[in-house]
Amino acid sequence: LDFCGLRAWAGRGNAPAASVKASGVVVQTRPRRSLALHRTTNATLTMFLEYEAQLDNDDMAADDHASDMEALGMAATRAKEPAWSIRYLTNAIELGYPGHAIWAERSASYAALEEYEEALEDALVCVRLNPLSGLGYARKGEALMGKQMLQAAEAAFMDGL
């Protein structure tokens, strides 16, 4: 299934596979990984699609649209919906949303889906944009821990102090 472009959700070519079940939509972030399943309820899916349709109908500047995409991404993060969070935060980044925090949040969402290589890439961008960001170093440490690089993770956490 392709929910309004979900197949191209991060522009990274690793589109999630989706199948509808009675309790909601099951999205597998990478088909080769059977444990990386994430559940999205029908109510959550409907909410995000309604917001998206409303944004598509509005005539607004790219900056406003980027801000709305960032807000949707943060809402998805709070709702513990990492796949949706990645989708909206990626849209906000592509529309030119500024700052390092958006990269840190997208890194956390990738880590929640056990996509540690992507999480590390975003954490490194966050640190490059703001070398004083403790959050960036924390995300870098989380990604390195996920990749089982424990000494490098410890060093990243220490760099953030």
PDB file of C-alpha atoms in Angstrom:
ATOM      1  CA  LEU A   1       0.000   0.000   0.000  1.00  0.00           C
ATOM      2  CA  ASP A   2       1.144   3.530  -0.665  1.00  0.00           C
ATOM      3  CA  PHE A   3      -0.312   6.048   1.794  1.00  0.00           C
ATOM      4  CA  CYS A   4       0.179   9.448   0.109  1.00  0.00           C
ATOM      5  CA  GLY A   5       3.777   8.750  -0.823  1.00  0.00           C
ATOM      6  CA  LEU A   6       4.777   6.650   2.190  1.00  0.00           C
ATOM      7  CA  ARG A   7       6.874   4.521  -0.158  1.00  0.00           C
ATOM      8  CA  ALA A   8       9.280   7.430  -0.627  1.00  0.00           C
ATOM      9  CA  TRP A   9       9.083   8.526   2.993  1.00  0.00           C
ATOM     10  CA  ALA A  10      12.679   9.383   3.693  1.00  0.00           C
ATOM     11  CA  GLY A  11      14.013   9.847   0.214  1.00  0.00           C
ATOM     12  CA  ARG A  12      16.530   7.163   1.100  1.00  0.00           C
ATOM     13  CA  GLY A  13      15.153   4.376  -1.063  1.00  0.00           C
ATOM     14  CA  ASN A  14      14.263   2.102   1.863  1.00  0.00           C
ATOM     15  CA  ALA A  15      10.511   2.292   1.588  1.00  0.00           C
ATOM     16  CA  PRO A  16       8.529   0.475   4.244  1.00  0.00           C
ATOM     17  CA  ALA A  17       6.309  -2.433   3.359  1.00  0.00           C
ATOM     18  CA  ALA A  18       2.773  -2.059   4.687  1.00  0.00           C
ATOM     19  CA  SER A  19      -0.179  -4.363   5.158  1.00  0.00           C
ATOM     20  CA  VAL A  20      -3.571  -3.646   6.694  1.00  0.00           C
ATOM     21  CA  LYS A  21      -4.723  -5.717   9.656  1.00  0.00           C
ATOM     22  CA  ALA A  22      -7.867  -5.553  11.771  1.00  0.00           C
ATOM     23  CA  SER A  23      -6.092  -3.616  14.532  1.00  0.00           C
ATOM     24  CA  GLY A  24      -4.407  -1.122  12.229  1.00  0.00           C
ATOM     25  CA  VAL A  25      -1.559  -0.869   9.772  1.00  0.00           C
ATOM     26  CA  VAL A  26       1.645  -2.812  10.267  1.00  0.00           C
ATOM     27  CA  VAL A  27       4.645  -1.077   8.749  1.00  0.00           C
ATOM     28  CA  GLN A  28       7.875  -2.998   8.424  1.00  0.00           C
ATOM     29  CA  THR A  29      10.698  -0.521   7.959  1.00  0.00           C
ATOM     30  CA  ARG A  30      12.982  -2.930   6.145  1.00  0.00           C
ATOM     31  CA  PRO A  31      11.558  -6.136   4.727  1.00  0.00           C
ATOM     32  CA  ARG A  32      14.730  -8.092   5.510  1.00  0.00           C
ATOM     33  CA  ARG A  33      14.362  -7.441   9.235  1.00  0.00           C
ATOM     34  CA  SER A  34      11.473  -9.356  10.750  1.00  0.00           C
ATOM     35  CA  LEU A  35      11.759  -7.827  14.242  1.00  0.00           C
ATOM     36  CA  ALA A  36      11.534  -4.178  13.136  1.00  0.00           C
ATOM     37  CA  LEU A  37       7.735  -4.032  13.053  1.00  0.00           C
ATOM     38  CA  HIS A  38       5.908  -0.901  14.046  1.00  0.00           C
ATOM     39  CA  ARG A  39       2.170  -0.582  14.653  1.00  0.00           C
ATOM     40  CA  THR A  40       0.171   2.414  13.551  1.00  0.00           C
ATOM     41  CA  THR A  41      -3.459   2.499  14.619  1.00  0.00           C
ATOM     42  CA  ASN A  42      -6.176   3.482  12.175  1.00  0.00           C
ATOM     43  CA  ALA A  43      -6.980   6.562  14.289  1.00  0.00           C
ATOM     44  CA  THR A  44      -3.371   7.765  14.169  1.00  0.00           C
ATOM     45  CA  LEU A  45      -3.102   7.056  10.461  1.00  0.00           C
ATOM     46  CA  THR A  46      -6.321   8.964   9.805  1.00  0.00           C
ATOM     47  CA  MET A  47      -5.161  11.909  11.913  1.00  0.00           C
ATOM     48  CA  PHE A  48      -1.839  12.253  10.071  1.00  0.00           C
ATOM     49  CA  LEU A  49      -3.456  11.883   6.649  1.00  0.00           C
ATOM     50  CA  GLU A  50      -6.095  14.522   7.507  1.00  0.00           C
ATOM     51  CA  TYR A  51      -3.411  16.980   8.606  1.00  0.00           C
ATOM     52  CA  GLU A  52      -1.429  16.224   5.479  1.00  0.00           C
ATOM     53  CA  ALA A  53      -4.460  16.787   3.226  1.00  0.00           C
ATOM     54  CA  GLN A  54      -5.180  20.082   4.959  1.00  0.00           C
ATOM     55  CA  LEU A  55      -1.577  21.210   4.448  1.00  0.00           C
ATOM     56  CA  ASP A  56      -1.722  20.221   0.781  1.00  0.00           C
ATOM     57  CA  ASN A  57      -4.839  22.384   0.308  1.00  0.00           C
ATOM     58  CA  ASP A  58      -3.407  25.469   2.011  1.00  0.00           C
ATOM     59  CA  ASP A  59      -1.641  28.153   0.033  1.00  0.00           C
ATOM     60  CA  MET A  60       1.351  28.975   2.187  1.00  0.00           C
ATOM     61  CA  ALA A  61       4.979  29.892   1.932  1.00  0.00           C
ATOM     62  CA  ALA A  62       7.589  27.131   1.986  1.00  0.00           C
ATOM     63  CA  ASP A  63       8.827  28.325   5.401  1.00  0.00           C
ATOM     64  CA  ASP A  64       5.351  27.946   6.890  1.00  0.00           C
ATOM     65  CA  HIS A  65       4.955  24.548   5.271  1.00  0.00           C
ATOM     66  CA  ALA A  66       8.350  23.459   6.656  1.00  0.00           C
ATOM     67  CA  SER A  67       7.273  24.618  10.110  1.00  0.00           C
ATOM     68  CA  ASP A  68       4.049  22.628   9.860  1.00  0.00           C
ATOM     69  CA  MET A  69       5.931  19.524   8.702  1.00  0.00           C
ATOM     70  CA  GLU A  70       8.302  19.909  11.664  1.00  0.00           C
ATOM     71  CA  ALA A  71       5.327  20.251  14.028  1.00  0.00           C
ATOM     72  CA  LEU A  72       3.742  17.101  12.562  1.00  0.00           C
ATOM     73  CA  GLY A  73       7.070  15.281  12.942  1.00  0.00           C
ATOM     74  CA  MET A  74       7.329  16.284  16.583  1.00  0.00           C
ATOM     75  CA  ALA A  75       3.701  15.246  17.158  1.00  0.00           C
ATOM     76  CA  ALA A  76       4.470  11.865  15.625  1.00  0.00           C
ATOM     77  CA  THR A  77       7.509  11.559  17.887  1.00  0.00           C
ATOM     78  CA  ARG A  78       5.365  12.293  20.950  1.00  0.00           C
ATOM     79  CA  ALA A  79       2.788   9.768  19.701  1.00  0.00           C
ATOM     80  CA  LYS A  80       5.587   7.186  19.476  1.00  0.00           C
ATOM     81  CA  GLU A  81       5.190   6.866  15.711  1.00  0.00           C
ATOM     82  CA  PRO A  82       8.808   6.876  14.466  1.00  0.00           C
ATOM     83  CA  ALA A  83       8.053   6.024  10.822  1.00  0.00           C
ATOM     84  CA  TRP A  84       5.663   8.982  10.548  1.00  0.00           C
ATOM     85  CA  SER A  85       8.077  11.177  12.462  1.00  0.00           C
ATOM     86  CA  ILE A  86      10.858  10.375  10.002  1.00  0.00           C
ATOM     87  CA  ARG A  87       8.566  11.091   7.085  1.00  0.00           C
ATOM     88  CA  TYR A  88       7.480  14.526   8.308  1.00  0.00           C
ATOM     89  CA  LEU A  89      10.875  15.582   9.662  1.00  0.00           C
ATOM     90  CA  THR A  90      12.446  14.618   6.332  1.00  0.00           C
ATOM     91  CA  ASN A  91       9.870  16.757   4.525  1.00  0.00           C
ATOM     92  CA  ALA A  92      10.661  19.672   6.843  1.00  0.00           C
ATOM     93  CA  ILE A  93      14.403  19.285   6.219  1.00  0.00           C
ATOM     94  CA  GLU A  94      13.851  19.140   2.460  1.00  0.00           C
ATOM     95  CA  LEU A  95      11.770  22.335   2.692  1.00  0.00           C
ATOM     96  CA  GLY A  96      14.648  24.068   4.467  1.00  0.00           C
ATOM     97  CA  TYR A  97      13.661  23.938   8.140  1.00  0.00           C
ATOM     98  CA  PRO A  98      16.696  25.328  10.027  1.00  0.00           C
ATOM     99  CA  GLY A  99      18.450  24.088  13.111  1.00  0.00           C
ATOM    100  CA  HIS A 100      20.143  21.098  14.617  1.00  0.00           C
ATOM    101  CA  ALA A 101      17.329  19.799  16.851  1.00  0.00           C
ATOM    102  CA  ILE A 102      15.304  18.435  13.931  1.00  0.00           C
ATOM    103  CA  TRP A 103      18.263  16.215  12.993  1.00  0.00           C
ATOM    104  CA  ALA A 104      18.494  14.956  16.580  1.00  0.00           C
ATOM    105  CA  GLU A 105      14.788  14.086  16.628  1.00  0.00           C
ATOM    106  CA  ARG A 106      14.985  12.260  13.308  1.00  0.00           C
ATOM    107  CA  SER A 107      18.032  10.386  14.610  1.00  0.00           C
ATOM    108  CA  ALA A 108      16.013   9.246  17.639  1.00  0.00           C
ATOM    109  CA  SER A 109      13.215   8.059  15.363  1.00  0.00           C
ATOM    110  CA  TYR A 110      15.636   6.047  13.236  1.00  0.00           C
ATOM    111  CA  ALA A 111      17.088   4.516  16.405  1.00  0.00           C
ATOM    112  CA  ALA A 112      13.572   3.576  17.561  1.00  0.00           C
ATOM    113  CA  LEU A 113      13.218   1.598  14.324  1.00  0.00           C
ATOM    114  CA  GLU A 114      16.678   0.062  14.810  1.00  0.00           C
ATOM    115  CA  GLU A 115      18.001   1.895  11.746  1.00  0.00           C
ATOM    116  CA  TYR A 116      21.262   2.721  13.481  1.00  0.00           C
ATOM    117  CA  GLU A 117      23.307   3.702  10.426  1.00  0.00           C
ATOM    118  CA  GLU A 118      20.766   6.397   9.484  1.00  0.00           C
ATOM    119  CA  ALA A 119      20.494   7.429  13.135  1.00  0.00           C
ATOM    120  CA  LEU A 120      24.255   7.907  13.269  1.00  0.00           C
ATOM    121  CA  GLU A 121      24.278   9.963  10.052  1.00  0.00           C
ATOM    122  CA  ASP A 122      21.645  12.338  11.433  1.00  0.00           C
ATOM    123  CA  ALA A 123      23.392  12.593  14.803  1.00  0.00           C
ATOM    124  CA  LEU A 124      26.626  13.551  13.048  1.00  0.00           C
ATOM    125  CA  VAL A 125      24.819  16.271  11.084  1.00  0.00           C
ATOM    126  CA  CYS A 126      23.322  17.558  14.346  1.00  0.00           C
ATOM    127  CA  VAL A 127      26.769  17.709  15.981  1.00  0.00           C
ATOM    128  CA  ARG A 128      28.266  19.387  12.902  1.00  0.00           C
ATOM    129  CA  LEU A 129      25.526  22.055  12.928  1.00  0.00           C
ATOM    130  CA  ASN A 130      25.910  22.691  16.670  1.00  0.00           C
ATOM    131  CA  PRO A 131      29.079  21.279  18.267  1.00  0.00           C
ATOM    132  CA  LEU A 132      27.785  22.349  21.705  1.00  0.00           C
ATOM    133  CA  SER A 133      24.609  20.263  21.400  1.00  0.00           C
ATOM    134  CA  GLY A 134      24.595  17.666  24.152  1.00  0.00           C
ATOM    135  CA  LEU A 135      21.530  16.146  22.502  1.00  0.00           C
ATOM    136  CA  GLY A 136      23.496  15.541  19.299  1.00  0.00           C
ATOM    137  CA  TYR A 137      26.204  13.671  21.178  1.00  0.00           C
ATOM    138  CA  ALA A 138      23.569  11.676  23.070  1.00  0.00           C
ATOM    139  CA  ARG A 139      21.954  10.639  19.770  1.00  0.00           C
ATOM    140  CA  LYS A 140      25.376   9.748  18.384  1.00  0.00           C
ATOM    141  CA  GLY A 141      26.040   7.587  21.443  1.00  0.00           C
ATOM    142  CA  GLU A 142      22.651   5.871  21.111  1.00  0.00           C
ATOM    143  CA  ALA A 143      23.294   5.053  17.460  1.00  0.00           C
ATOM    144  CA  LEU A 144      26.762   3.716  18.204  1.00  0.00           C
ATOM    145  CA  MET A 145      25.375   1.577  21.028  1.00  0.00           C
ATOM    146  CA  GLY A 146      22.819   0.168  18.623  1.00  0.00           C
ATOM    147  CA  LYS A 147      25.662  -0.715  16.265  1.00  0.00           C
ATOM    148  CA  GLN A 148      27.423  -2.456  19.191  1.00  0.00           C
ATOM    149  CA  MET A 149      30.320   0.022  19.076  1.00  0.00           C
ATOM    150  CA  LEU A 150      30.404   0.479  22.840  1.00  0.00           C
ATOM    151  CA  GLN A 151      33.764   2.246  23.245  1.00  0.00           C
ATOM    152  CA  ALA A 152      32.907   4.762  20.545  1.00  0.00           C
ATOM    153  CA  ALA A 153      29.479   5.241  22.149  1.00  0.00           C
ATOM    154  CA  GLU A 154      31.085   5.935  25.515  1.00  0.00           C
ATOM    155  CA  ALA A 155      33.395   8.495  23.901  1.00  0.00           C
ATOM    156  CA  ALA A 156      30.416  10.180  22.211  1.00  0.00           C
ATOM    157  CA  PHE A 157      28.540  10.410  25.502  1.00  0.00           C
ATOM    158  CA  MET A 158      31.628  11.860  27.200  1.00  0.00           C
ATOM    159  CA  ASP A 159      32.077  14.412  24.396  1.00  0.00           C
ATOM    160  CA  GLY A 160      28.568  15.642  25.091  1.00  0.00           C
ATOM    161  CA  LEU A 161      29.290  16.438  28.721  1.00  0.00           C
TER     162      LEU A 161
END
